[in-house]
Coordinates of N, CA, C and O in Angstrom, one line a residue:
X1 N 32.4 19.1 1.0 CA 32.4 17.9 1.8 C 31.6 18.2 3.1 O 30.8 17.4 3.6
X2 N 31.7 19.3 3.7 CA 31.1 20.0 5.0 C 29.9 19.9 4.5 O 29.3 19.1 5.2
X3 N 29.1 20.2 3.4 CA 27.7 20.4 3.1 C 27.4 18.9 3.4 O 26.6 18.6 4.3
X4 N 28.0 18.0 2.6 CA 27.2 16.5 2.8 C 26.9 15.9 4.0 O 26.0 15.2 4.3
X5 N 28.0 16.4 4.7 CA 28.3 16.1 6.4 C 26.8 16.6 6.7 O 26.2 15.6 7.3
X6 N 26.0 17.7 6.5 CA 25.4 18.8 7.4 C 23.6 18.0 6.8 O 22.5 18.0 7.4
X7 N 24.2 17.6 5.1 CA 22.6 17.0 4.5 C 22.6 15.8 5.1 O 21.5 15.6 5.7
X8 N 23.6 14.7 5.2 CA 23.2 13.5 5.9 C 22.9 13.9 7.8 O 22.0 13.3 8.5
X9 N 23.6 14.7 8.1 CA 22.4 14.7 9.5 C 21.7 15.2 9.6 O 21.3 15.0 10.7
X10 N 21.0 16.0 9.0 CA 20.2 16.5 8.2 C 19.2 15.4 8.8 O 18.8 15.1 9.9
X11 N 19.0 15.0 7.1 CA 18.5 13.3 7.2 C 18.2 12.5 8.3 O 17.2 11.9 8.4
X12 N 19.3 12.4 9.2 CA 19.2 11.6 10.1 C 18.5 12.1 11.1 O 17.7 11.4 11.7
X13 N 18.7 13.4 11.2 CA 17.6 13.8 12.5 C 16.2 13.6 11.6 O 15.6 12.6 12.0
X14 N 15.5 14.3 10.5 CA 14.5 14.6 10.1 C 13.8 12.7 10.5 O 12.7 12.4 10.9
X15 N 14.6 12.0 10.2 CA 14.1 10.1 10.2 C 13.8 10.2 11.7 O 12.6 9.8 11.8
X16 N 14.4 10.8 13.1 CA 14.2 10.5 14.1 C 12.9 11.0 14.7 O 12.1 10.5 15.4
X17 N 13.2 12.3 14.2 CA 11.4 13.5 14.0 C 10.3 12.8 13.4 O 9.2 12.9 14.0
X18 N 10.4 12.1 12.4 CA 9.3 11.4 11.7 C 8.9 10.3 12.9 O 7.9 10.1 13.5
X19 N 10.0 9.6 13.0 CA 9.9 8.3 13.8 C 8.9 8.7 15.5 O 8.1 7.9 15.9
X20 N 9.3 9.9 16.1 CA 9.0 10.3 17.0 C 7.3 11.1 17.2 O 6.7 11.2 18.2
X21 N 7.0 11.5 15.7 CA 5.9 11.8 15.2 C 4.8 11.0 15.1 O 3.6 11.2 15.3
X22 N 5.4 9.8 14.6 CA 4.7 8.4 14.4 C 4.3 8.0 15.7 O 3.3 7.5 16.1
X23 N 5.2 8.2 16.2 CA 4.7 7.2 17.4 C 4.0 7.8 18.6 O 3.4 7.2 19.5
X24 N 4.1 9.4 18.3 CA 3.4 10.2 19.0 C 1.8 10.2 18.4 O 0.9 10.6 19.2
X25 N 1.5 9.9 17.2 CA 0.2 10.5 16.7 C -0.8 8.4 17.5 O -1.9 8.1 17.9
X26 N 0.4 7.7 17.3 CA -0.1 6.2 17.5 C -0.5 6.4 19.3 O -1.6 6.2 19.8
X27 N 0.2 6.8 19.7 CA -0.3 7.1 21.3 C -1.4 7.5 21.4 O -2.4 7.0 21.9
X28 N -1.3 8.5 20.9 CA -2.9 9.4 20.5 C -4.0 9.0 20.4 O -5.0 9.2 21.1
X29 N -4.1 8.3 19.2 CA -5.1 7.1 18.8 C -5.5 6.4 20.1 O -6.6 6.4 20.7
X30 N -4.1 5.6 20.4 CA -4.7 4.5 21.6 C -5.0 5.2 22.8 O -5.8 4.6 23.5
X31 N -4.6 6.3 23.3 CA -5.1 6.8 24.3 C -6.6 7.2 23.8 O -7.4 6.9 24.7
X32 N -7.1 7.8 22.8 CA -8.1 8.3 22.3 C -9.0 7.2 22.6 O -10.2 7.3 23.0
X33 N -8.4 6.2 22.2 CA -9.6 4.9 21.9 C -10.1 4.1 23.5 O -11.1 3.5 23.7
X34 N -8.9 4.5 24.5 CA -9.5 3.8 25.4 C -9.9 5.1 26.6 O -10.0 4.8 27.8
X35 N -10.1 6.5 26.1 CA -10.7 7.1 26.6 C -12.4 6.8 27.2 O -13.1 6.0 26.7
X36 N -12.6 7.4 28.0 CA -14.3 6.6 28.3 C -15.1 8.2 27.9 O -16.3 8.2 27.7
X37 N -14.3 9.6 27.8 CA -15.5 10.3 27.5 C -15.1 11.3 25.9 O -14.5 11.1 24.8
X38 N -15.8 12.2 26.4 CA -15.3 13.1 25.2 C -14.3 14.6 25.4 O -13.9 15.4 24.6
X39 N -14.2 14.6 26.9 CA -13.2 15.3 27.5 C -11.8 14.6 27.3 O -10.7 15.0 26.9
X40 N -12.2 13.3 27.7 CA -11.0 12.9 27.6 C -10.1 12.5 26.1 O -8.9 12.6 25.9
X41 N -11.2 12.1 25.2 CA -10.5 12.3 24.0 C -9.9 13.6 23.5 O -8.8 13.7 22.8
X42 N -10.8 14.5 23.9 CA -9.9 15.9 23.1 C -8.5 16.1 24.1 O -7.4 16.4 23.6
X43 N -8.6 15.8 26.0 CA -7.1 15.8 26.3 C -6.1 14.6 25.8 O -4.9 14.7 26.1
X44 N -6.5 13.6 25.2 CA -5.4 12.8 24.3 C -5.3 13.8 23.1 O -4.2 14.3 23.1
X45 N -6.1 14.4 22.0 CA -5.4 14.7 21.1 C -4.6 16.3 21.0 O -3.9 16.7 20.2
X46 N -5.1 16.9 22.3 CA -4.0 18.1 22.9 C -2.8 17.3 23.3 O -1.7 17.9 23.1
X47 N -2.6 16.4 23.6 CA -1.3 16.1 24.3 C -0.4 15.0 22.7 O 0.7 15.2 22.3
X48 N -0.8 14.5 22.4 CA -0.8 14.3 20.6 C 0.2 15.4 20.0 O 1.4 15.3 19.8
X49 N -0.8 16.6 20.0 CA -0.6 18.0 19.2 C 1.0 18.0 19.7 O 2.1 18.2 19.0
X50 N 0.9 17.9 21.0 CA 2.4 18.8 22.0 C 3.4 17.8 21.4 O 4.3 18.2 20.7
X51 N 3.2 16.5 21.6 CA 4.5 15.5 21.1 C 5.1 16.1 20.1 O 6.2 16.5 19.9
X52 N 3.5 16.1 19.0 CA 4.3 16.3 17.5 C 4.7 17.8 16.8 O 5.0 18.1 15.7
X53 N 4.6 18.9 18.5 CA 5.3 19.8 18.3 C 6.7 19.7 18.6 O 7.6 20.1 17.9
X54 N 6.8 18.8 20.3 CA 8.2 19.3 20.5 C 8.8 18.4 19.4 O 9.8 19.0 18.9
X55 N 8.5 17.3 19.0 CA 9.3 16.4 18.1 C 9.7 17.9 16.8 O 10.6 18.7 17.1
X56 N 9.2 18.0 16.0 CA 9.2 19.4 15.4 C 10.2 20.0 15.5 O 11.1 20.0 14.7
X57 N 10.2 21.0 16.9 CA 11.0 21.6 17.4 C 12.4 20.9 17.7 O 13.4 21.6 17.4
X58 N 12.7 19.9 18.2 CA 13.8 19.0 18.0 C 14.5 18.9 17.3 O 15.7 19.1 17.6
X59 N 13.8 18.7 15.8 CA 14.3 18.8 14.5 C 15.4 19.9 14.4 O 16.6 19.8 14.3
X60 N 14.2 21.4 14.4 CA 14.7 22.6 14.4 C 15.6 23.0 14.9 O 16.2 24.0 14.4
X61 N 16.2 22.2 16.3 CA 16.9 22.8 17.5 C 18.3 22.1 16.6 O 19.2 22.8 16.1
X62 N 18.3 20.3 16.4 CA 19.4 19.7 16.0 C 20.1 20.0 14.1 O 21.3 19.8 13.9
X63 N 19.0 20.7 13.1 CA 19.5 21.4 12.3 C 20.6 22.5 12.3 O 21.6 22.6 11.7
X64 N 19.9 23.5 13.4 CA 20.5 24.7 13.9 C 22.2 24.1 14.4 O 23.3 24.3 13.8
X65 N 22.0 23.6 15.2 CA 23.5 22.9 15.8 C 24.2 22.4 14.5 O 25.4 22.6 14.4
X66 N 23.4 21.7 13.5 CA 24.5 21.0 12.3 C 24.9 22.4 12.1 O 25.7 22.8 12.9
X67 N 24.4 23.1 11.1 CA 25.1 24.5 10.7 C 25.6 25.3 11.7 O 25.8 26.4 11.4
X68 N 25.8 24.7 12.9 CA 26.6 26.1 13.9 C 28.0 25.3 14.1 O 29.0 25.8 14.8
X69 N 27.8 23.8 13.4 CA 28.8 23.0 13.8 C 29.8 22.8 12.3 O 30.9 22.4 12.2
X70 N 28.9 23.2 11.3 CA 29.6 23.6 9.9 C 30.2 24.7 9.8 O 31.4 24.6 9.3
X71 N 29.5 26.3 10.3 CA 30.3 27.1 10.4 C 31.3 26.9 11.4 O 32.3 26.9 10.8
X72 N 31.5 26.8 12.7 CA 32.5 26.4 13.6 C 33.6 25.9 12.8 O 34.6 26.6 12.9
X73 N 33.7 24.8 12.2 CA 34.5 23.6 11.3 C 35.2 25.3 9.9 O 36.2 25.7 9.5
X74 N 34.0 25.4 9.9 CA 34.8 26.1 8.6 C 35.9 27.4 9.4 O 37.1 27.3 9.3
X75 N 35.2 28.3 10.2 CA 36.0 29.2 10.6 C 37.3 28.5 11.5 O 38.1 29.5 11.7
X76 N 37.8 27.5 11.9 CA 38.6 26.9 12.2 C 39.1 26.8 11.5 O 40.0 27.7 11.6
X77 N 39.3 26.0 10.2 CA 39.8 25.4 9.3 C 40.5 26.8 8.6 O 41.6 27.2 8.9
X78 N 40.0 27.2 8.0 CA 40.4 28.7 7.3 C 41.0 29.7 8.0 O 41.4 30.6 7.3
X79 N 41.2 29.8 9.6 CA 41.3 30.7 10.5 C 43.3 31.2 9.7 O 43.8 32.3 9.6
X80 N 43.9 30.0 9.5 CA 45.1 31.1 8.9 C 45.3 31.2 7.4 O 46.5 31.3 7.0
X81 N 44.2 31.3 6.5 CA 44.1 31.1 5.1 C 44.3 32.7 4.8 O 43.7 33.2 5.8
X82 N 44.7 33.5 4.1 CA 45.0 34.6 4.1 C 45.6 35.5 4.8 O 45.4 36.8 4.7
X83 N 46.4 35.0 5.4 CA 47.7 35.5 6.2 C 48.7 36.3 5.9 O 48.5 37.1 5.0
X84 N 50.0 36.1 6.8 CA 50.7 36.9 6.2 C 51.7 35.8 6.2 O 52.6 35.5 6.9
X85 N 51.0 35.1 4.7 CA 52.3 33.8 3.9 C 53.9 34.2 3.5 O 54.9 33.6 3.5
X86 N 53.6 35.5 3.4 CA 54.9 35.9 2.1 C 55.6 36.2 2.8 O 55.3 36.8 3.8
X87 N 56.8 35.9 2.4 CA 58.4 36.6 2.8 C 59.0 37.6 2.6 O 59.0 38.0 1.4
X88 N 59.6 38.5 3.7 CA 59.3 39.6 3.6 C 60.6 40.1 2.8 O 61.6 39.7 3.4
X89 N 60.8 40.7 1.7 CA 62.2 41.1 1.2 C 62.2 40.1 0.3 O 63.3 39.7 0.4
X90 N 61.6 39.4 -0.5 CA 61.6 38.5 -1.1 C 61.9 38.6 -2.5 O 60.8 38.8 -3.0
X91 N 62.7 38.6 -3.5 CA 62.9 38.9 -4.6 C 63.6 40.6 -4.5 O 63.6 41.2 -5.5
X92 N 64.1 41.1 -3.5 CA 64.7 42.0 -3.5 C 66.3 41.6 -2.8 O 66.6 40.6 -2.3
X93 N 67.4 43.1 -3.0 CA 68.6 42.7 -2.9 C 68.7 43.0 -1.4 O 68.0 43.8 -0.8
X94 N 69.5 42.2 -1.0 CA 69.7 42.1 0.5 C 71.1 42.4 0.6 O 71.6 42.3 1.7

């Protein structure tokens, strides 16, 4: 169940990275287009490049947290699973 938890945000971040991507490369464009030189075009598509890194990196950062927040969940959950269940003297004469 924890796995599905971790693929749908997963998912959900990877949709927000795309979306952020998109709209970083469209800036680009429009800044590019109403550039007047050719310095200035190449500083729109360096600044382009950086969005659709840190967007990228976002991804990476909010993945890392699902699985730190899966194992977290698990080592909780399990923390008294292998214990000491059994009764001590149990099936012997008292």
């Amino acid at each position: 169940m924890q796995q599905a938890k971790v693929k749908v945000k997963d998912g959900s971040s990877a949709l927000r990275a795309k979306a952020k991507i998109a709209w970083a490369k469209v800036a680009e464009k429009v800044e590019a287009a109403t550039s007047r030189s050719h310095d200035e075009r190449k500083l729109a598509h360096e600044r382009g490049r950086a969005k659709v890194a840190a967007a990228e990196s976002q991804l990476h950062r909010e993945k890392v947290a699902h699985r730190e927040g899966a194992m977290e969940h698990r080592l909780h959950k399990h923390a008294g699973v292998g214990g000491h269940n059994h009764k001590h003297g149990a099936g012997g004469v008292h």
